[in-house]
Amino acid sequence: MRRIYLDNAATTKTSKTVIKATLPYMEEIYGNPSSLHSAGQKAAEALANARNTVAAYLDASEREITFTSGGSEADNQAILSAAAIGVRKGKKHVVSTAFEHHAVLHTLEKLKKQGFEVTLLPVSENGLITAKQVENAIRPDTCLVTVMYANNEIGTIQPIAEIGAVCREKGVIFHTDAVQAVGHLPIDVQRENIDMLSLSAHKFHGPKGVGALYVRKGIPLTGLIEGGAQERGKRAGTENIPAIVGMAVALEEACKNRAKSSEKLKKLRDMLIDGLSKIPHSVLNGDREKRLPANVSFCFEGIEGESLLLLLDDKGICASSGSACTSGSLDPSHVLLAIGRVHDIAHGSLRLTLSEENTEEEIEYTIEAVKEVVAYLRGMSPIWRDLMNGKKEFIIK
Amino acid sequence: MALYSEKVMDHFRNPRNVGVIENADGVGEVGNAKCGDIMKIYLKIENDLIVDVKFETFGCGSAIASSSMATELIKGKPLSEALALTNKAVAEALDGLPNHKLHCSVLAEEAIKKAIQDYYEKNGIEYDETKFPDCENCSHCSSH
Ligand SMILES: Cc1ncc(COP(=O)(O)O)c(C=O)c1O
């Protein structure tokens, strides 16, 4: 059966170039970069080169890059480091948003238990926050502002440069979870006044389990893992050289192709959005313009997301949903709730995230498949019957 | 997906008894949209026998499969047997459900009981209220 992979926000296919580039670091150059012998030094050289590549992409210097096990660890380390600085200065207030990734939200929960106050800014219905909101939320005791670059579910891109300017002016550390943005959008930590940034390789066709944290010079990092002196003592453990090399190669590849790829993705994305918009009582989640080139997110009234995913999977389409059943919790996605979708509607959500491998033909097939499955599920939905009979009012007009 | 057994997937992909019975003798609806699943069961009853049953479900794969299996288990059966159907029996007939999906089989049991209760009410037949789910104070949402 054919397979159409439309879940690239969850993870991407590792690029062939990346796989090829990593193999020598298992087969030949497998030394430990901490070792003095030439086998180790070759690995150390690869590590330094990879660090340079990541730094160059962000317009940072290599000393500002720490490799981690991925986006979650980078988020944790960034927030806990800023909090530790806050504690030393008697500042225990953090500003963030209601629709951050759980790697951020759960870390903030941890801080609350340590006596921090956290302000989670509400998000507008189109999935955006403003720099003004951030400015108004900053207090004299604010030690950190953390706002995601682009949202992983609804793809909206936040005004990071404006938020960065506000934070710089107020002298507050600004962290951004850029896991969904890196490799897909141009990022410049100088121009955008970003102090800390998290990224993860598997979101841009690199290996899983590797990422990086950028931290502006002068901001001390707190280590989460004790042990050896790797990563200048801020992250113990023998470096995952093949993965780190793979990440750097993936980033280079993503940058080289970005403009062209972005154009193609936007075209496919808009085609998909236009097609799915024709389904009655459906709504696009997130701003139509300020969104990632590869993100499509919809809610369909009267159906539940998990059954939608299973039936799409039967048609060869890999997608994702923010319904409670798929999140494994009682509530549907906090992101959809944050943009004001009520529970009934949030349960019927569908996220389709593209990659450059997708074709127009696949998008056409997907539009037809989604139309068919939504109609089928509505046909057996008691809610849909009530809506059609006029016993209930449509929420999505 | 290996989340579900083959049986669940079969009943999910090819649900039995989907639809509506016009002028049904008993109708039971349980769950709510907020929690993400609603089940509605329609019964046609003759001489205490369930001669026909249909269902409509808004919910996840296991909710649809549980409805389908539950209707199969009570079709053609006397009311006494339908009343004795437990959520466990539904789950077992499906070769099991993941733990966090067991509430779907509970909904199926409750929807059937509620439809039978509706039949009793409509026909002025006396019954033991304690044997039926208290859907006004349903704890479904907080219990799964
Ligand atoms: C916005 C965002 N932050 C953090 C993460 C976590 O990244 P990782 O899977 O590399 O730990 C993800 C991906 O799941 C994400 O989308």
Tab-separated table of C-alpha atoms in Angstrom, chain B residues 26-112:
chain	number	residue	atom	x	y	z
B	26	GLY	CA	-36.035	2.478	23.558
B	27	VAL	CA	-33.249	5.023	23.001
B	28	GLY	CA	-30.243	5.545	25.249
B	29	GLU	CA	-27.557	8.204	24.899
B	30	VAL	CA	-24.528	8.444	27.175
B	31	GLY	CA	-21.257	10.351	27.316
B	32	ASN	CA	-20.735	13.925	26.218
B	33	ALA	CA	-18.906	15.796	23.543
B	34	LYS	CA	-16.669	17.496	26.075
B	35	CYS	CA	-15.077	14.164	26.977
B	36	GLY	CA	-14.831	13.159	23.363
B	37	ASP	CA	-17.341	10.327	23.150
B	38	ILE	CA	-21.080	9.952	22.843
B	39	MET	CA	-22.947	6.719	22.232
B	40	LYS	CA	-26.566	6.409	21.239
B	41	ILE	CA	-28.357	3.065	21.113
B	42	TYR	CA	-31.743	2.429	19.492
B	43	LEU	CA	-33.773	-0.700	20.355
B	44	LYS	CA	-36.732	-2.391	18.710
B	45	ILE	CA	-38.335	-4.636	21.293
B	46	GLU	CA	-41.011	-7.303	20.828
B	47	ASN	CA	-42.160	-9.584	23.661
B	48	ASP	CA	-39.139	-8.712	25.772
B	49	LEU	CA	-36.877	-9.638	22.883
B	50	ILE	CA	-34.456	-7.222	21.185
B	51	VAL	CA	-35.471	-7.753	17.584
B	52	ASP	CA	-33.352	-4.934	16.233
B	53	VAL	CA	-30.617	-2.637	17.484
B	54	LYS	CA	-28.736	0.257	15.919
B	55	PHE	CA	-26.133	2.668	17.174
B	56	GLU	CA	-24.575	6.043	16.482
B	57	THR	CA	-21.239	6.964	18.039
B	58	PHE	CA	-19.044	10.031	18.173
B	59	GLY	CA	-15.710	8.924	19.526
B	60	CYS	CA	-12.409	7.175	19.113
B	61	GLY	CA	-11.769	3.836	17.453
B	62	SER	CA	-12.467	1.828	20.575
B	63	ALA	CA	-15.728	3.699	21.215
B	64	ILE	CA	-17.001	2.779	17.753
B	65	ALA	CA	-15.766	-0.816	18.103
B	66	SER	CA	-17.332	-1.159	21.576
B	67	SER	CA	-20.692	0.073	20.291
B	68	SER	CA	-20.552	-2.295	17.372
B	69	MET	CA	-19.625	-5.308	19.512
B	70	ALA	CA	-22.170	-4.476	22.205
B	71	THR	CA	-24.996	-4.292	19.672
B	72	GLU	CA	-23.934	-7.656	18.237
B	73	LEU	CA	-23.955	-9.185	21.703
B	74	ILE	CA	-27.543	-8.145	22.468
B	75	LYS	CA	-29.179	-8.494	19.075
B	76	GLY	CA	-31.967	-11.089	19.189
B	77	LYS	CA	-31.478	-11.550	22.922
B	78	PRO	CA	-34.080	-11.209	25.688
B	79	LEU	CA	-33.952	-7.979	27.704
B	80	SER	CA	-32.786	-9.882	30.776
B	81	GLU	CA	-29.645	-10.953	28.929
B	82	ALA	CA	-29.011	-7.484	27.534
B	83	LEU	CA	-29.307	-6.072	31.046
B	84	ALA	CA	-26.769	-8.576	32.272
B	85	LEU	CA	-24.190	-7.490	29.663
B	86	THR	CA	-21.139	-6.086	31.405
B	87	ASN	CA	-18.471	-3.750	30.098
B	88	LYS	CA	-16.018	-6.537	30.804
B	89	ALA	CA	-17.865	-8.882	28.467
B	90	VAL	CA	-17.748	-6.247	25.728
B	91	ALA	CA	-14.021	-5.694	26.214
B	92	GLU	CA	-13.343	-9.431	26.278
B	93	ALA	CA	-15.349	-10.015	23.124
B	94	LEU	CA	-13.055	-7.466	21.479
B	95	ASP	CA	-9.980	-9.406	22.666
B	96	GLY	CA	-9.304	-6.646	25.162
B	97	LEU	CA	-8.967	-2.874	25.107
B	98	PRO	CA	-6.015	-0.759	26.217
B	99	ASN	CA	-6.445	0.309	29.847
B	100	HIS	CA	-7.108	3.943	29.100
B	101	LYS	CA	-9.829	2.886	26.636
B	102	LEU	CA	-11.804	0.651	28.976
B	103	HIS	CA	-14.267	3.474	29.605
B	104	CYS	CA	-15.483	2.963	26.029
B	105	SER	CA	-16.815	-0.477	26.957
B	106	VAL	CA	-18.388	1.068	30.071
B	107	LEU	CA	-20.173	3.569	27.852
B	108	ALA	CA	-21.511	0.740	25.683
B	109	GLU	CA	-22.908	-1.097	28.711
B	110	GLU	CA	-24.471	2.096	30.026
B	111	ALA	CA	-25.973	3.093	26.678
B	112	ILE	CA	-27.748	-0.263	26.429
